[in-house]
Amino acid sequence: MDHNVLARIAAVIQSSSVQGWLVIDRDFNVVHANEAYCQLWKTEPDEVIGQCILNLFFNGKKQDERGQYVGPLVETMDTGREISLMEVCVTNNYHEANIWCLANTYILRDAEGRMEYAVGTYLPIDKFKVIERRLDSINLNIIKAFCKAIGVRDAYTKQHSESVAYLMVELAEFMNLSPDDVTKAYLAGIVHDVGKIGVPEKILGKPGRLSDEEFEIIKCHPVKGSEILAEIDGLGTVTNIVRHHHERYDGRGYPEGLAGEDIPFLSRMLSICDAFDAMTSKRCYRDPYTTTQAVAEIRRCAGLQFDPQISESFIKFIRGQFKQV
Ligand SMILES: [Fe+2]
């Protein structure tokens, strides 16, 4: 696909490379599928690019018998409405796999303002659903309400939280952690930036460098987040993980300047997953890193910002997910 179009896509969507992206034109033909998408659908770009998604996945139909759209991307191209954070169960006709995904759609317009492309982003959430079944439903609902509250103020943080939760769960399983730790890893990923609720929107979305004063305000979010979470029964360890997710292995982080193994293990994991997702996402102040560049940065910072052993496991895990790295 034309590099300029890809750059325009990256400029409108805030999902990182962890999420699968599928781009269609006005005729519902696929013009781009990123690597995460191909991994998710166990397909190759040549199998989907140039194909009409209606024929590929939906037997040529836009709507089912009840008049419901067959999928968010089809709906967006047909109606011109963007969709955010919709849980969808997607079926791949080729491989007969059903995957629960969190989907967002975006519209790209041409110079005259007409719809040119529609982009769908997909994050697999099957494992989230399994974990959620193990949790107390009242606490879970409280947590989800918090997440919604952040999402309303700051779309980036909401998407980022889900992507970080995905990376945390996958990494925890890759490292053979216990089911209990996988659950904590998930929760910590979802709620880690909840303290940003106390940060003014003009600072969260500021393009360019933050002043020292603004940075001091941002730096309060791990402690604020842990104070909010402390109100919920049963979140004791998660509270502590969130409190320390901006500590650095070399002791130069915040809020307490803890170093090495004094930092909770899951906080050390979280700081890597958080940084990786932030680097590979488009932010208002810079273009996204490629997966390869982000991995190189994790390697460069291993032993300084990040735990060297967890960094090594993370890089192995990402290499298993993305062939190109
Ligand atoms: Fe954070």
GROMACS .gro file of C-alpha atoms and ligand atoms in nm:
model
  326
    1MET     CA    1   0.000   0.000   0.000
    2ASP     CA    2   0.104   0.358  -0.068
    3HIS     CA    3   0.328   0.470   0.217
    4ASN     CA    4   0.154   0.809   0.232
    5VAL     CA    5  -0.182   0.645   0.291
    6LEU     CA    6  -0.034   0.428   0.565
    7ALA     CA    7   0.113   0.739   0.726
    8ARG     CA    8  -0.230   0.907   0.707
    9ILE     CA    9  -0.387   0.602   0.872
   10ALA     CA   10  -0.128   0.604   1.149
   11ALA     CA   11  -0.209   0.972   1.200
   12VAL     CA   12  -0.581   0.917   1.265
   13ILE     CA   13  -0.583   0.599   1.468
   14GLN     CA   14  -0.434   0.572   1.811
   15SER     CA   15  -0.398   0.194   1.824
   16SER     CA   16  -0.051   0.048   1.851
   17SER     CA   17   0.100  -0.229   1.640
   18VAL     CA   18  -0.022  -0.476   1.904
   19GLN     CA   19  -0.367  -0.435   1.748
   20GLY     CA   20  -0.466  -0.588   1.415
   21TRP     CA   21  -0.546  -0.327   1.148
   22LEU     CA   22  -0.756  -0.389   0.840
   23VAL     CA   23  -0.809  -0.113   0.581
   24ILE     CA   24  -1.081  -0.126   0.314
   25ASP     CA   25  -1.166   0.105   0.026
   26ARG     CA   26  -1.512   0.230  -0.081
   27ASP     CA   27  -1.579  -0.099  -0.261
   28PHE     CA   28  -1.510  -0.295   0.061
   29ASN     CA   29  -1.188  -0.430  -0.089
   30VAL     CA   30  -0.898  -0.485   0.152
   31VAL     CA   31  -0.607  -0.251   0.077
   32HIS     CA   32  -0.396  -0.318   0.386
   33ALA     CA   33  -0.369  -0.573   0.668
   34ASN     CA   34  -0.092  -0.529   0.925
   35GLU     CA   35   0.114  -0.808   1.074
   36ALA     CA   36  -0.087  -0.834   1.398
   37TYR     CA   37  -0.404  -0.872   1.189
   38CYS     CA   38  -0.250  -1.153   0.982
   39GLN     CA   39  -0.130  -1.325   1.300
   40LEU     CA   40  -0.474  -1.300   1.454
   41TRP     CA   41  -0.650  -1.444   1.151
   42LYS     CA   42  -0.366  -1.688   1.075
   43THR     CA   43  -0.350  -1.551   0.724
   44GLU     CA   44  -0.099  -1.388   0.491
   45PRO     CA   45  -0.138  -1.037   0.342
   46ASP     CA   46  -0.175  -1.181  -0.014
   47GLU     CA   47  -0.469  -1.395   0.101
   48VAL     CA   48  -0.670  -1.086   0.199
   49ILE     CA   49  -0.537  -0.783   0.009
   50GLY     CA   50  -0.746  -0.707  -0.299
   51GLN     CA   51  -1.036  -0.923  -0.171
   52CYS     CA   52  -1.380  -0.786  -0.090
   53ILE     CA   53  -1.443  -0.837   0.284
   54LEU     CA   54  -1.811  -0.902   0.221
   55ASN     CA   55  -1.722  -1.206   0.009
   56LEU     CA   56  -1.427  -1.302   0.226
   57PHE     CA   57  -1.610  -1.316   0.558
   58PHE     CA   58  -1.981  -1.250   0.520
   59ASN     CA   59  -2.112  -1.446   0.219
   60GLY     CA   60  -2.145  -1.125   0.022
   61LYS     CA   61  -2.391  -0.964   0.269
   62LYS     CA   62  -2.368  -0.636   0.461
   63GLN     CA   63  -2.645  -0.721   0.705
   64ASP     CA   64  -2.784  -1.037   0.862
   65GLU     CA   65  -3.149  -1.156   0.854
   66ARG     CA   66  -3.237  -0.920   1.140
   67GLY     CA   67  -3.094  -0.620   0.957
   68GLN     CA   68  -2.788  -0.595   1.185
   69TYR     CA   69  -2.457  -0.510   1.024
   70VAL     CA   70  -2.229  -0.812   0.994
   71GLY     CA   71  -1.934  -0.623   1.142
   72PRO     CA   72  -1.822  -0.278   1.260
   73LEU     CA   73  -1.597  -0.211   0.960
   74VAL     CA   74  -1.879  -0.285   0.712
   75GLU     CA   75  -2.112  -0.064   0.916
   76THR     CA   76  -1.863   0.223   0.920
   77MET     CA   77  -1.805   0.213   0.543
   78ASP     CA   78  -2.180   0.189   0.479
   79THR     CA   79  -2.299   0.456   0.724
   80GLY     CA   80  -1.999   0.686   0.766
   81ARG     CA   81  -2.013   0.642   1.145
   82GLU     CA   82  -1.700   0.559   1.339
   83ILE     CA   83  -1.737   0.298   1.614
   84SER     CA   84  -1.539   0.279   1.933
   85LEU     CA   85  -1.465  -0.009   2.166
   86MET     CA   86  -1.723  -0.256   2.036
   87GLU     CA   87  -1.693  -0.616   2.151
   88VAL     CA   88  -1.734  -0.838   1.846
   89CYS     CA   89  -1.702  -1.208   1.787
   90VAL     CA   90  -1.529  -1.245   1.453
   91THR     CA   91  -1.534  -1.560   1.250
   92ASN     CA   92  -1.273  -1.644   0.999
   93ASN     CA   93  -1.433  -1.846   0.723
   94TYR     CA   94  -1.101  -1.985   0.610
   95HIS     CA   95  -0.983  -2.113   0.942
   96GLU     CA   96  -1.312  -2.155   1.125
   97ALA     CA   97  -1.187  -1.971   1.431
   98ASN     CA   98  -1.411  -1.752   1.646
   99ILE     CA   99  -1.223  -1.474   1.816
  100TRP     CA  100  -1.364  -1.216   2.058
  101CYS     CA  101  -1.214  -0.879   1.976
  102LEU     CA  102  -1.242  -0.523   2.092
  103ALA     CA  103  -1.291  -0.328   1.770
  104ASN     CA  104  -1.262   0.040   1.677
  105THR     CA  105  -1.324   0.189   1.336
  106TYR     CA  106  -1.196   0.508   1.174
  107ILE     CA  107  -1.267   0.692   0.851
  108LEU     CA  108  -1.007   0.841   0.620
  109ARG     CA  109  -1.134   1.115   0.392
  110ASP     CA  110  -0.988   1.248   0.066
  111ALA     CA  111  -0.908   1.616   0.001
  112GLU     CA  112  -1.275   1.684  -0.086
  113GLY     CA  113  -1.392   1.532   0.242
  114ARG     CA  114  -1.537   1.216   0.086
  115MET     CA  115  -1.484   0.881   0.256
  116GLU     CA  116  -1.186   0.713   0.098
  117TYR     CA  117  -1.094   0.433   0.336
  118ALA     CA  118  -1.229   0.275   0.652
  119VAL     CA  119  -0.991   0.126   0.907
  120GLY     CA  120  -1.081  -0.138   1.165
  121THR     CA  121  -0.855  -0.216   1.461
  122TYR     CA  122  -0.894  -0.540   1.651
  123LEU     CA  123  -0.755  -0.648   1.987
  124PRO     CA  124  -0.816  -1.013   2.081
  125ILE     CA  125  -0.990  -1.034   2.420
  126ASP     CA  126  -1.071  -1.406   2.451
  127LYS     CA  127  -0.827  -1.440   2.738
  128PHE     CA  128  -0.971  -1.129   2.909
  129LYS     CA  129  -1.308  -1.303   2.915
  130VAL     CA  130  -1.165  -1.619   3.072
  131ILE     CA  131  -0.988  -1.415   3.341
  132GLU     CA  132  -1.297  -1.205   3.410
  133ARG     CA  133  -1.495  -1.520   3.485
  134ARG     CA  134  -1.257  -1.587   3.775
  135LEU     CA  135  -1.314  -1.245   3.930
  136ASP     CA  136  -1.568  -1.107   4.171
  137SER     CA  137  -1.825  -0.945   3.941
  138ILE     CA  138  -1.888  -0.643   4.167
  139ASN     CA  139  -1.522  -0.552   4.176
  140LEU     CA  140  -1.493  -0.615   3.806
  141ASN     CA  141  -1.781  -0.379   3.733
  142ILE     CA  142  -1.620  -0.109   3.946
  143ILE     CA  143  -1.294  -0.153   3.761
  144LYS     CA  144  -1.466  -0.137   3.425
  145ALA     CA  145  -1.653   0.177   3.528
  146PHE     CA  146  -1.318   0.340   3.609
  147CYS     CA  147  -1.182   0.239   3.272
  148LYS     CA  148  -1.483   0.387   3.096
  149ALA     CA  149  -1.435   0.709   3.291
  150ILE     CA  150  -1.076   0.737   3.166
  151GLY     CA  151  -1.180   0.647   2.811
  152VAL     CA  152  -1.435   0.927   2.803
  153ARG     CA  153  -1.168   1.185   2.884
  154ASP     CA  154  -0.880   1.041   2.692
  155ALA     CA  155  -0.926   0.797   2.403
  156TYR     CA  156  -0.555   0.720   2.390
  157THR     CA  157  -0.537   0.607   2.753
  158LYS     CA  158  -0.839   0.381   2.712
  159GLN     CA  159  -0.701   0.202   2.405
  160HIS     CA  160  -0.357   0.197   2.559
  161SER     CA  161  -0.488   0.028   2.877
  162GLU     CA  162  -0.649  -0.256   2.680
  163SER     CA  163  -0.336  -0.307   2.469
  164VAL     CA  164  -0.113  -0.306   2.776
  165ALA     CA  165  -0.346  -0.558   2.946
  166TYR     CA  166  -0.313  -0.777   2.636
  167LEU     CA  167   0.068  -0.758   2.644
  168MET     CA  168   0.073  -0.824   3.021
  169VAL     CA  169  -0.142  -1.138   2.991
  170GLU     CA  170   0.055  -1.273   2.695
  171LEU     CA  171   0.390  -1.200   2.860
  172ALA     CA  172   0.278  -1.350   3.194
  173GLU     CA  173   0.177  -1.671   3.015
  174PHE     CA  174   0.497  -1.669   2.810
  175MET     CA  175   0.693  -1.648   3.136
  176ASN     CA  176   0.484  -1.932   3.288
  177LEU     CA  177   0.353  -1.723   3.577
  178SER     CA  178   0.075  -1.869   3.795
  179PRO     CA  179  -0.293  -1.816   3.698
  180ASP     CA  180  -0.320  -1.582   3.995
  181ASP     CA  181  -0.035  -1.367   3.861
  182VAL     CA  182  -0.186  -1.372   3.510
  183THR     CA  183  -0.506  -1.230   3.662
  184LYS     CA  184  -0.311  -0.959   3.847
  185ALA     CA  185  -0.117  -0.883   3.528
  186TYR     CA  186  -0.446  -0.833   3.343
  187LEU     CA  187  -0.597  -0.609   3.610
  188ALA     CA  188  -0.279  -0.405   3.648
  189GLY     CA  189  -0.272  -0.348   3.271
  190ILE     CA  190  -0.634  -0.233   3.261
  191VAL     CA  191  -0.610   0.006   3.557
  192HIS     CA  192  -0.248   0.122   3.559
  193ASP     CA  193  -0.319   0.477   3.440
  194VAL     CA  194  -0.644   0.529   3.631
  195GLY     CA  195  -0.470   0.807   3.828
  196LYS     CA  196  -0.459   1.014   3.507
  197ILE     CA  197  -0.818   1.096   3.590
  198GLY     CA  198  -0.664   1.368   3.809
  199VAL     CA  199  -0.451   1.514   3.529
  200PRO     CA  200  -0.602   1.803   3.325
  201GLU     CA  201  -0.687   1.716   2.963
  202LYS     CA  202  -0.474   2.001   2.829
  203ILE     CA  203  -0.167   1.831   2.980
  204LEU     CA  204  -0.265   1.476   2.873
  205GLY     CA  205  -0.311   1.581   2.510
  206LYS     CA  206  -0.038   1.842   2.489
  207PRO     CA  207   0.167   1.830   2.170
  208GLY     CA  208   0.535   1.899   2.231
  209ARG     CA  209   0.739   1.892   2.546
  210LEU     CA  210   0.582   1.928   2.889
  211SER     CA  211   0.710   2.200   3.120
  212ASP     CA  212   0.870   2.087   3.448
  213GLU     CA  213   0.555   2.191   3.630
  214GLU     CA  214   0.331   1.990   3.395
  215PHE     CA  215   0.557   1.688   3.427
  216GLU     CA  216   0.530   1.709   3.807
  217ILE     CA  217   0.151   1.687   3.768
  218ILE     CA  218   0.177   1.382   3.536
  219LYS     CA  219   0.413   1.220   3.786
  220CYS     CA  220   0.140   1.211   4.050
  221HIS     CA  221  -0.069   0.958   3.855
  222PRO     CA  222   0.078   0.632   3.995
  223VAL     CA  223   0.015   0.742   4.354
  224LYS     CA  224  -0.328   0.889   4.274
  225GLY     CA  225  -0.416   0.567   4.091
  226SER     CA  226  -0.311   0.350   4.384
  227GLU     CA  227  -0.514   0.566   4.622
  228ILE     CA  228  -0.826   0.524   4.406
  229LEU     CA  229  -0.774   0.147   4.376
  230ALA     CA  230  -0.714   0.111   4.750
  231GLU     CA  231  -1.086   0.183   4.793
  232ILE     CA  232  -1.174  -0.147   4.624
  233ASP     CA  233  -1.163  -0.466   4.833
  234GLY     CA  234  -0.938  -0.741   4.704
  235LEU     CA  235  -0.714  -0.518   4.493
  236GLY     CA  236  -0.432  -0.500   4.749
  237THR     CA  237  -0.144  -0.625   4.530
  238VAL     CA  238  -0.271  -0.457   4.216
  239THR     CA  239  -0.271  -0.129   4.405
  240ASN     CA  240   0.097  -0.172   4.481
  241ILE     CA  241   0.182  -0.276   4.123
  242VAL     CA  242   0.017   0.041   3.991
  243ARG     CA  243   0.195   0.259   4.247
  244HIS     CA  244   0.534   0.146   4.119
  245HIS     CA  245   0.483   0.120   3.743
  246HIS     CA  246   0.706   0.423   3.673
  247GLU     CA  247   0.996   0.314   3.891
  248ARG     CA  248   1.316   0.243   3.697
  249TYR     CA  249   1.548  -0.052   3.747
  250ASP     CA  250   1.839   0.190   3.806
  251GLY     CA  251   1.642   0.370   4.080
  252ARG     CA  252   1.587   0.693   3.882
  253GLY     CA  253   1.209   0.652   3.845
  254TYR     CA  254   0.914   0.771   4.051
  255PRO     CA  255   0.733   0.796   4.293
  256GLU     CA  256   0.979   0.639   4.540
  257GLY     CA  257   1.297   0.583   4.341
  258LEU     CA  258   1.296   0.209   4.420
  259ALA     CA  259   1.562   0.008   4.235
  260GLY     CA  260   1.612  -0.348   4.108
  261GLU     CA  261   1.417  -0.619   4.284
  262ASP     CA  262   1.277  -0.375   4.539
  263ILE     CA  263   1.031  -0.286   4.263
  264PRO     CA  264   0.740  -0.536   4.259
  265PHE     CA  265   0.791  -0.795   3.983
  266LEU     CA  266   0.464  -0.717   3.803
  267SER     CA  267   0.546  -0.343   3.811
  268ARG     CA  268   0.874  -0.423   3.633
  269MET     CA  269   0.677  -0.617   3.371
  270LEU     CA  270   0.421  -0.339   3.346
  271SER     CA  271   0.681  -0.069   3.280
  272ILE     CA  272   0.809  -0.265   2.977
  273CYS     CA  273   0.462  -0.341   2.833
  274ASP     CA  274   0.355   0.019   2.896
  275ALA     CA  275   0.663   0.164   2.722
  276PHE     CA  276   0.637  -0.075   2.427
  277ASP     CA  277   0.273   0.009   2.360
  278ALA     CA  278   0.333   0.382   2.403
  279MET     CA  279   0.629   0.374   2.162
  280THR     CA  280   0.437   0.188   1.891
  281SER     CA  281   0.131   0.416   1.918
  282LYS     CA  282   0.079   0.743   1.738
  283ARG     CA  283   0.087   1.027   1.990
  284CYS     CA  284   0.003   1.390   1.935
  285TYR     CA  285   0.371   1.483   1.961
  286ARG     CA  286   0.538   1.216   1.744
  287ASP     CA  287   0.498   0.935   1.491
  288PRO     CA  288   0.490   0.574   1.611
  289TYR     CA  289   0.801   0.357   1.632
  290THR     CA  290   0.801   0.036   1.430
  291THR     CA  291   0.795  -0.285   1.632
  292THR     CA  292   1.163  -0.336   1.545
  293GLN     CA  293   1.258   0.014   1.666
  294ALA     CA  294   1.060  -0.034   1.989
  295VAL     CA  295   1.232  -0.368   2.057
  296ALA     CA  296   1.572  -0.202   1.998
  297GLU     CA  297   1.479   0.068   2.249
  298ILE     CA  298   1.374  -0.191   2.511
  299ARG     CA  299   1.708  -0.364   2.460
  300ARG     CA  300   1.899  -0.035   2.489
  301CYS     CA  301   1.723   0.047   2.816
  302ALA     CA  302   1.755  -0.302   2.971
  303GLY     CA  303   1.940  -0.268   3.302
  304LEU     CA  304   1.875   0.110   3.311
  305GLN     CA  305   1.502   0.173   3.288
  306PHE     CA  306   1.396  -0.192   3.264
  307ASP     CA  307   1.467  -0.518   3.441
  308PRO     CA  308   1.723  -0.692   3.215
  309GLN     CA  309   1.580  -1.044   3.255
  310ILE     CA  310   1.220  -0.942   3.196
  311SER     CA  311   1.337  -0.734   2.898
  312GLU     CA  312   1.497  -1.043   2.750
  313SER     CA  313   1.178  -1.248   2.797
  314PHE     CA  314   0.971  -0.966   2.651
  315ILE     CA  315   1.189  -0.946   2.339
  316LYS     CA  316   1.165  -1.325   2.292
  317PHE     CA  317   0.789  -1.305   2.331
  318ILE     CA  318   0.754  -1.019   2.078
  319ARG     CA  319   0.979  -1.202   1.832
  320GLY     CA  320   0.742  -1.499   1.855
  321GLN     CA  321   0.448  -1.270   1.777
  322PHE     CA  322   0.599  -1.060   1.496
  323LYS     CA  323   0.803  -1.239   1.234
  324GLN     CA  324   0.949  -0.916   1.096
  325VAL     CA  325   1.133  -0.820   1.421
  326FE      FE  326   0.158   0.546   3.369
   0.00000   0.00000   0.00000
